[in-house]
Coordinates of C-alpha atoms in Angstrom, one line a residue:
X14 CA 60.8 39.2 104.3
X15 CA 64.0 38.1 102.2
X16 CA 61.6 36.1 100.6
X17 CA 59.2 38.8 100.1
X18 CA 62.0 41.1 98.7
X19 CA 62.5 38.4 96.3
X20 CA 59.6 38.0 94.9
X21 CA 58.7 41.9 94.8
X22 CA 61.7 42.0 92.1
X23 CA 60.7 39.3 90.1
X24 CA 57.6 41.2 89.9
X25 CA 59.4 44.5 88.5
X26 CA 61.2 42.8 85.9
X27 CA 58.2 40.3 84.8
X28 CA 56.5 41.3 81.7
X29 CA 53.1 40.8 83.2
X30 CA 52.7 43.4 85.4
X31 CA 50.1 46.7 85.1
X32 CA 52.6 49.4 85.3
X33 CA 52.2 52.0 82.3
X34 CA 55.6 52.4 80.8
X35 CA 55.1 55.6 79.2
X36 CA 53.9 57.0 82.2
X37 CA 56.9 55.4 84.2
X38 CA 59.4 56.4 82.1
X39 CA 58.5 59.8 82.4
X40 CA 58.1 60.2 86.3
X41 CA 61.5 58.2 85.6
X42 CA 63.3 60.9 83.8
X43 CA 61.9 63.8 85.9
X44 CA 63.8 61.9 88.8
X45 CA 66.7 62.0 86.8
X46 CA 66.8 65.3 86.1
X47 CA 65.5 66.2 89.3
X48 CA 68.5 64.6 90.6
X49 CA 70.7 66.8 88.1
X50 CA 70.9 67.6 85.0
X51 CA 72.0 65.2 82.0
X52 CA 73.0 64.9 78.5
X53 CA 70.4 62.6 76.2
X54 CA 73.0 59.8 76.4
X55 CA 72.8 60.1 80.0
X56 CA 69.6 59.6 80.4
X57 CA 69.6 56.4 77.5
X58 CA 72.0 54.9 80.4
X59 CA 69.5 55.9 83.1
X60 CA 66.6 54.0 81.1
X61 CA 68.4 51.1 80.1
X62 CA 69.6 50.2 83.9
X63 CA 66.3 51.2 85.3
X64 CA 65.1 47.4 86.4
X65 CA 61.5 48.6 85.1
X66 CA 62.2 49.8 81.4
X67 CA 65.9 47.6 81.2
X68 CA 65.3 48.3 77.2
X69 CA 67.5 50.6 75.0
X70 CA 65.7 53.3 74.1
X71 CA 65.6 55.1 70.8
X72 CA 66.8 59.2 70.9
X73 CA 63.5 59.9 70.0
X74 CA 61.8 58.1 72.9
X75 CA 63.7 60.9 75.0
X76 CA 62.4 63.9 73.3
X77 CA 59.0 62.5 72.3
X78 CA 58.9 62.1 76.6
X79 CA 60.8 65.7 77.3
X80 CA 57.9 67.3 75.6
X81 CA 55.7 65.3 77.5
X82 CA 56.8 66.5 80.6
X83 CA 56.6 69.9 79.1
X84 CA 52.9 69.6 78.5
X85 CA 52.7 68.3 82.1
X86 CA 54.0 71.8 83.0
X87 CA 57.6 71.1 83.7
X88 CA 60.1 73.5 82.2
X89 CA 63.3 72.5 80.6
X90 CA 65.9 74.1 78.8
X91 CA 66.9 72.7 75.6
X92 CA 71.0 70.9 75.7
X93 CA 73.2 74.0 74.6
X94 CA 77.1 74.3 75.1
X95 CA 76.8 76.3 77.7
X96 CA 74.9 74.0 80.2
X97 CA 77.2 71.4 78.3
X98 CA 74.5 69.9 76.3
X99 CA 72.1 68.8 78.9
X100 CA 68.8 69.0 79.9
X101 CA 68.1 70.9 82.8
X102 CA 65.0 70.9 84.8
X103 CA 63.9 74.6 85.7
X104 CA 60.6 74.2 88.0
X105 CA 57.8 71.6 87.6
X106 CA 54.1 71.6 89.3
X107 CA 55.5 69.0 92.0
X108 CA 58.0 71.9 93.9
X109 CA 57.7 73.3 97.6
X110 CA 55.9 76.6 97.3
X111 CA 56.6 78.5 100.7
X112 CA 53.7 81.3 101.5
X113 CA 54.2 84.2 104.0
X114 CA 52.9 82.0 106.5
X115 CA 54.7 79.4 105.7
X116 CA 58.2 81.7 106.3
X117 CA 57.0 82.8 109.6
X118 CA 56.0 79.2 111.1
X119 CA 59.3 78.7 110.4
X120 CA 60.5 81.7 112.1
X121 CA 58.8 81.4 115.0
X122 CA 60.1 77.4 115.4
X123 CA 63.5 79.0 115.5
X124 CA 63.3 81.1 117.8
X125 CA 61.5 78.2 119.9
X126 CA 65.0 76.6 119.3
X127 CA 67.2 79.3 120.6
X128 CA 65.9 79.1 124.1
X129 CA 66.7 74.9 123.8
X130 CA 70.6 76.5 123.8
X131 CA 71.5 73.8 121.6
X132 CA 73.7 75.7 120.0
X133 CA 74.3 73.0 117.1
X134 CA 70.6 71.8 116.8
X135 CA 70.4 75.4 115.5
X136 CA 73.7 75.6 113.3
X137 CA 72.2 72.5 111.7
X138 CA 68.3 74.1 111.5
X139 CA 70.2 77.2 109.8
X140 CA 71.3 74.8 107.1
X141 CA 68.5 73.7 106.6
X142 CA 66.6 77.1 106.0
X143 CA 69.4 78.1 103.6
X144 CA 67.9 75.1 101.5
X145 CA 64.5 76.0 101.7
X146 CA 65.0 79.4 101.1
X147 CA 65.6 78.7 97.3
X148 CA 61.5 77.9 97.9
X149 CA 60.4 81.6 99.5
X150 CA 57.5 83.9 97.7
X151 CA 60.2 87.1 97.5
X152 CA 63.7 88.1 97.9
X153 CA 62.6 89.7 101.9
X154 CA 61.1 85.9 102.8
X155 CA 64.7 84.4 101.4
X156 CA 66.6 87.1 103.4
X157 CA 64.7 86.3 106.9
X158 CA 65.6 82.4 106.4
X159 CA 69.0 82.7 105.8
X160 CA 70.1 85.8 107.8
X161 CA 67.4 86.4 110.4
X162 CA 68.6 84.1 113.5
X163 CA 71.0 84.5 116.4
X164 CA 74.0 83.1 115.2
X165 CA 74.4 85.6 112.2
X166 CA 77.8 87.3 113.4
X167 CA 79.5 84.2 114.4
X168 CA 82.6 83.4 112.1
X169 CA 82.2 79.9 112.3
X170 CA 85.8 79.9 111.2
X171 CA 87.0 80.6 114.8
X172 CA 84.0 78.4 115.9
X173 CA 85.9 75.5 114.1
X174 CA 88.8 76.7 115.1
X175 CA 88.2 76.7 119.0
X176 CA 86.2 73.1 118.5
X177 CA 89.6 71.7 117.4
X178 CA 91.8 73.2 119.9
X179 CA 89.4 71.9 122.3
X180 CA 89.7 68.5 121.2
X181 CA 93.4 68.2 120.7
X182 CA 93.4 70.0 124.8
X183 CA 95.7 73.0 123.0
X184 CA 96.4 76.0 124.7
X185 CA 95.8 79.2 122.5
X186 CA 96.3 83.3 122.5
X187 CA 93.2 84.3 122.0
X188 CA 92.4 88.5 120.2
X189 CA 89.1 89.4 122.0
X190 CA 87.4 92.9 121.4
X191 CA 86.5 93.4 125.4
X192 CA 83.7 95.8 126.7
X193 CA 85.9 96.8 129.6
X194 CA 89.6 96.7 128.1
X195 CA 89.3 97.3 124.9
X196 CA 91.3 94.6 122.4
X197 CA 93.4 92.6 124.5
X198 CA 95.1 89.1 124.2
X199 CA 94.0 86.1 126.7
X200 CA 95.9 82.8 127.4
X201 CA 93.1 80.4 126.9
X202 CA 92.2 76.9 126.6
X203 CA 89.2 76.3 125.2
X204 CA 86.9 73.2 126.7
X205 CA 83.5 73.6 124.8
X206 CA 80.6 75.7 123.2
X207 CA 77.1 77.0 125.0
X208 CA 74.8 79.3 123.4
X209 CA 72.8 81.4 126.5
X210 CA 70.6 83.8 125.5
X211 CA 70.6 83.9 122.0
X212 CA 74.4 84.3 122.6
X213 CA 77.1 81.6 121.5
X214 CA 80.1 81.4 124.2
X215 CA 83.3 79.1 125.0
X216 CA 84.1 77.9 128.3
X217 CA 87.8 77.5 129.1
X218 CA 90.6 77.8 131.9
X219 CA 92.3 81.9 131.4
X220 CA 95.3 82.4 132.6
X221 CA 94.2 86.2 133.1
X222 CA 92.0 84.9 136.1
X223 CA 93.7 81.6 136.4
X224 CA 90.4 80.1 136.5
X225 CA 87.5 78.4 134.4
X226 CA 86.2 81.6 132.3
X227 CA 83.5 82.0 129.1
X228 CA 84.2 84.5 126.3
X229 CA 81.9 85.7 124.2
X230 CA 82.6 84.0 120.8
X231 CA 81.3 87.4 118.3
X232 CA 84.1 89.3 119.7
X233 CA 86.6 86.7 119.3
X234 CA 89.0 88.0 116.3
X235 CA 92.1 85.9 116.6
X236 CA 92.8 82.6 117.3
X237 CA 96.4 81.8 117.8
X238 CA 97.6 77.9 119.0
X239 CA 100.7 78.8 121.4
X240 CA 103.6 77.1 119.9
X241 CA 106.0 76.7 123.6
X242 CA 109.7 76.7 121.4
X243 CA 108.6 80.5 120.5
X244 CA 107.8 81.4 123.9
X245 CA 109.8 81.7 127.0
X246 CA 107.3 83.2 129.5
X247 CA 106.4 81.3 132.1
X248 CA 102.9 82.7 131.5
X249 CA 102.7 80.8 128.5
X250 CA 103.2 77.2 130.4
X251 CA 99.8 77.6 132.5
X252 CA 98.3 74.9 134.5
X253 CA 94.2 74.6 135.3
X254 CA 94.0 74.3 139.0
X255 CA 92.1 71.4 140.6
X256 CA 90.1 72.3 143.2
X257 CA 89.4 69.3 146.4
X258 CA 85.6 69.5 147.6
X259 CA 84.1 68.1 150.0
X260 CA 79.8 67.7 150.1
X261 CA 77.4 65.3 151.3
X262 CA 73.9 64.1 149.6
X263 CA 70.8 62.8 151.6
X264 CA 67.6 61.2 150.1
X265 CA 66.8 60.7 146.6
X266 CA 70.0 62.7 145.2
X267 CA 72.2 60.6 147.0
X268 CA 70.6 56.7 146.0
X269 CA 70.9 58.4 142.4
X270 CA 74.6 59.4 143.0
X271 CA 76.9 57.8 140.4
X272 CA 80.7 58.4 140.5
X273 CA 82.8 59.3 137.7
X274 CA 86.3 60.2 137.5
X275 CA 86.7 63.1 139.1
X276 CA 84.2 62.4 141.8
X277 CA 84.8 59.3 144.4
X278 CA 82.3 58.3 147.1
X279 CA 84.5 59.1 150.2
X280 CA 82.1 57.6 153.0
X281 CA 79.0 55.9 153.3
X282 CA 77.2 56.1 156.7
X283 CA 73.6 54.6 155.9
X284 CA 72.5 55.1 159.3
X285 CA 73.0 58.5 159.6
X286 CA 70.9 61.8 157.8
X287 CA 73.5 62.5 155.2
X288 CA 74.8 58.9 154.0
X289 CA 77.1 59.9 151.5
X290 CA 80.5 62.0 151.8
X291 CA 81.8 62.8 148.5
X292 CA 85.6 64.6 147.5
X293 CA 85.3 66.0 144.3
X294 CA 88.2 66.9 142.3
X295 CA 86.9 70.4 140.0
X296 CA 88.7 72.8 137.7
X297 CA 85.6 74.7 136.8
X298 CA 83.8 76.5 139.9
X299 CA 80.8 78.1 138.1
X300 CA 79.8 74.3 136.5
X301 CA 80.4 72.7 139.7
X302 CA 78.3 75.2 141.7
X303 CA 75.5 75.2 139.1
X304 CA 75.8 70.9 140.3
X305 CA 75.5 71.6 144.0
X306 CA 72.4 73.9 143.8
X307 CA 71.3 71.7 141.2
X308 CA 70.4 68.9 144.5
X309 CA 68.8 71.7 146.5
X310 CA 68.6 70.3 150.4
X311 CA 69.8 66.8 149.5
X312 CA 73.6 68.6 149.5
X313 CA 75.4 69.8 152.2
X314 CA 78.7 71.7 151.2
X315 CA 81.6 70.8 154.0
X316 CA 84.5 72.3 152.2
X317 CA 86.7 74.6 151.6
X318 CA 85.5 77.1 153.3
X319 CA 85.6 79.8 150.1
X320 CA 83.7 77.5 147.9
X321 CA 81.1 77.0 151.0
X322 CA 81.0 81.5 150.8
X323 CA 81.2 81.5 147.3
X324 CA 77.5 79.5 147.6
X325 CA 75.8 81.5 150.2
X326 CA 76.5 84.3 148.4
X327 CA 74.6 83.0 145.1
X328 CA 71.8 81.0 146.9
X329 CA 71.3 84.9 148.8
X330 CA 71.4 86.3 145.1
X331 CA 68.9 84.0 143.8
X332 CA 66.3 85.1 147.1
X333 CA 66.9 88.9 146.3
X334 CA 66.1 88.5 143.0
X335 CA 63.2 86.4 143.9
X336 CA 61.4 88.1 146.5
X337 CA 62.0 91.2 143.6
X338 CA 60.2 89.4 141.2
X339 CA 56.9 89.1 143.7
X340 CA 56.9 92.7 144.8
X341 CA 56.8 93.9 140.7

């Protein structure tokens, strides 16, 4: 591969090739103007540094090449003091052109991405659409690409603060516009962010409920880091509760189980139906409940009793919802 690259470079640097220097120079100059506006001297320097052109060009060559590009359909403004004496490429025949149908397809794609519940992917897609918007056929289409997305009401400075506090594992006081209690201050330790049903949520430990809970980010008005030196209240010095849960697994779930820092295999009984007994230390009841449900009939919850009751109520609610759907 190295020899091939060397041969290719050698071929570029020889005069015995079939490249039209005039045509190549025009395309090269177009590429450089697409990158950014340039003065005549900057263009001459780029031409000299190119391995194919590689020689000094005259100012008239630049003018003639610019004129050739204009005849080919490019719109290039003349250097003025307002442009810092630079040639500015306004448009060219190779620019992307989007139709109404293209815009509708892009919007449909974004709506389908929302169902994946991947908020970071959606943010990246919105950034891409903001760049694509300049090629929209009209102002309405441009605004649809810019603003018609489920995160339009999110203050991303708040998102950045939440992510920072989650990374540093810092307690905060959040000013929250609650639909039930109006504006309130909450001691909250953010852990992670999720997108569910088109809404952005932050999950973390809430001292108000002494448990893991979640807050809608579009309802958060302010995030303040707690300075413990300024607080004497014991309410500010909360710790997340750790709950010990014991459950058993069988079948494929037992075979595929891998220990992590919060779960250990307490007992292995290969001759019994449930071959693994696992002890878990949890602080997020909601997430752990979802995990237990994902095991289906492979899982048998042993303790604590109140958690077994929660699981029973959850399964009963799912069953009732399923029966209601069948009746409808």
